[in-house]
C-alpha angles and dihedrals in degrees: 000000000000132000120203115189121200105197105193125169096255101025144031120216121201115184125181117206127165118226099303107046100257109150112246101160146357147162140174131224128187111258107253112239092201132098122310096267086060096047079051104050099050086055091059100049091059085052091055100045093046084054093058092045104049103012102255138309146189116274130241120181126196122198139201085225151031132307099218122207095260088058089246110129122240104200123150084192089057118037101161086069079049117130084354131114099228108171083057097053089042100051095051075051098061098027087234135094120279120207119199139198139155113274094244084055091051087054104052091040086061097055088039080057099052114126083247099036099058094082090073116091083207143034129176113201120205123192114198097183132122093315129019111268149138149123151241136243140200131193084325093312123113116238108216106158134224089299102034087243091106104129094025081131087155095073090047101118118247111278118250092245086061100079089060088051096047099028131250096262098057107118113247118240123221106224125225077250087069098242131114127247094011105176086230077082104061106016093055131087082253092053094045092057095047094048081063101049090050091051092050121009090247119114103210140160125260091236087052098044087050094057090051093046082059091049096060103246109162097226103041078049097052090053103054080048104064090030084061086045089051093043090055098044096052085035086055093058090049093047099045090057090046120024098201126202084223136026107197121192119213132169133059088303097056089074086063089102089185089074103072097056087048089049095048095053098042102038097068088067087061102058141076116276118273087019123138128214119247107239117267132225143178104237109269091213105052102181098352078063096093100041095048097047091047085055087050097065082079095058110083110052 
């Protein structure tokens, strides 16, 4: 069996699935806000009861943050992990090995893993939520770099081509990061709503602006319009470096249906010349996603 653990700032999912990801068992806890050793010991409780139910299972465990190389967490959701090397703590625990990885990772690791998908030698995962994230994925295998930050696509900088396309006069905006013009801020369902705002003075909803954009209203119209242009201009650089088999949506933003058509007329432009596009999909897991594809670090040995 395989455990994959979600570990979110205001709940824990734990999911149970045999060798071929077939769902036998989950629950979800809230996360506690206490110290560490409570965030521990509700861990291992999941894991316990998980154990009763299906009879044990290697463990999987998917972050809001960053693994360092000294082991130690970095999550802002979590602060409690923080600074602490948890996979450790929680394999002496259970007496059984822990494997980590940052929650976009775990994402993208799940829809590499569809029964479909796993023909592609390599699939880059995108998550427009409410922030810019994602992961790569090679032959099965997560890519997370010397410093565990490969697939942070949402601190890549704006691309040049980006100031024709928002205009010149559109205000920067410093990242929690701490750097300027992060694309988090304009790809994300946060950015999309503020584009608007900017645009027209009135603070609305994606799912809102989006309803308006399909009535017809010009200026709803006009800014899906120049968010599509901005996706496909930041999408073109990433998939220029990496030329991915398959490129998989995730996040709020991905339900937008309207996207993938946009995206398959205005990404070409961007491209070399004679390159095709990968293919491009809506993640097939939606919130089952994190915990799956944390159960699925287990899964190559």
């Amino acid at each position: 069996m395989y455990y994959g653990i979600d570990m979110g700032g205001t709940k824990i999912e734990l999911a149970a699935f045999d060798a071929q990801l077939t769902p036998l068992w989950q629950k979800r806890v809230p996360t506690p806000q206490g110290d560490y050793a409570t965030l521990l010991a509700a861990l291992v409780a999941l894991v316990q009861e998980a154990d009763a139910a299906v009879g044990g299972g290697r463990v999987g465990i998917g972050i809001p943050g960053l693994i360092k190389a000294d082991g130690t967490l970095f999550s802002a959701n979590v602060p409690a992990a923080s600074g602490e090397r948890l996979h450790e703590d929680l394999a002496r625990l259970l007496g059984r090995d822990v494997r980590i990885d940052n929650d976009a990772n775990c994402f993208a690791l799940s829809e590499a893993w569809d029964e479909e998908f796993r023909a592609c030698p390599s699939v880059l995962g995108l998550i427009l939520g409410t922030g810019v994230g994602g992961g790569l994925v090679f032959n099965g295998r997560v890519f997370s770099g010397r410093n565990g930050v490969a697939g942070e696509f949402g601190h890549m900088r704006l691309p040049v081509d980006a100031l024709a396309i928002l205009g010149r006069d559109t205000p920067s905006v410093t990242c929690g990061c701490g750097q300027v013009d992060c694309i988090e801020n304009y790809l994300s369902g946060r950015g999309f709503e503020r584009l608007y705002a900017l645009a027209t003075g009135q603070p609305l909803a994606a799912p809102a602006i989006m309803a308006r954009c399909r009535a017809g209203e010009a200026a709803a119209v006009a800014h899906f319009t120049r968010y599509a242009d901005l996706l496909a201009a930041c999408l073109g650089n990433l998939l220029t470096l990496l030329d991915p088999h398959l490129l998989v949506i995730g996040g709020g933003l991905s339900n937008v249906a309207e996207i993938y058509p946009a995206l398959a007329a205005r990404l070409p432009r961007h491209l070399l010349p004679g390159s095709e596009l990968p293919r491009i999909e809506k993640a097939r897991y939606g919130d089952a996603g994190g915990a799956r594809g944390a159960a699925c670090l287990n899964l190559l040995d």
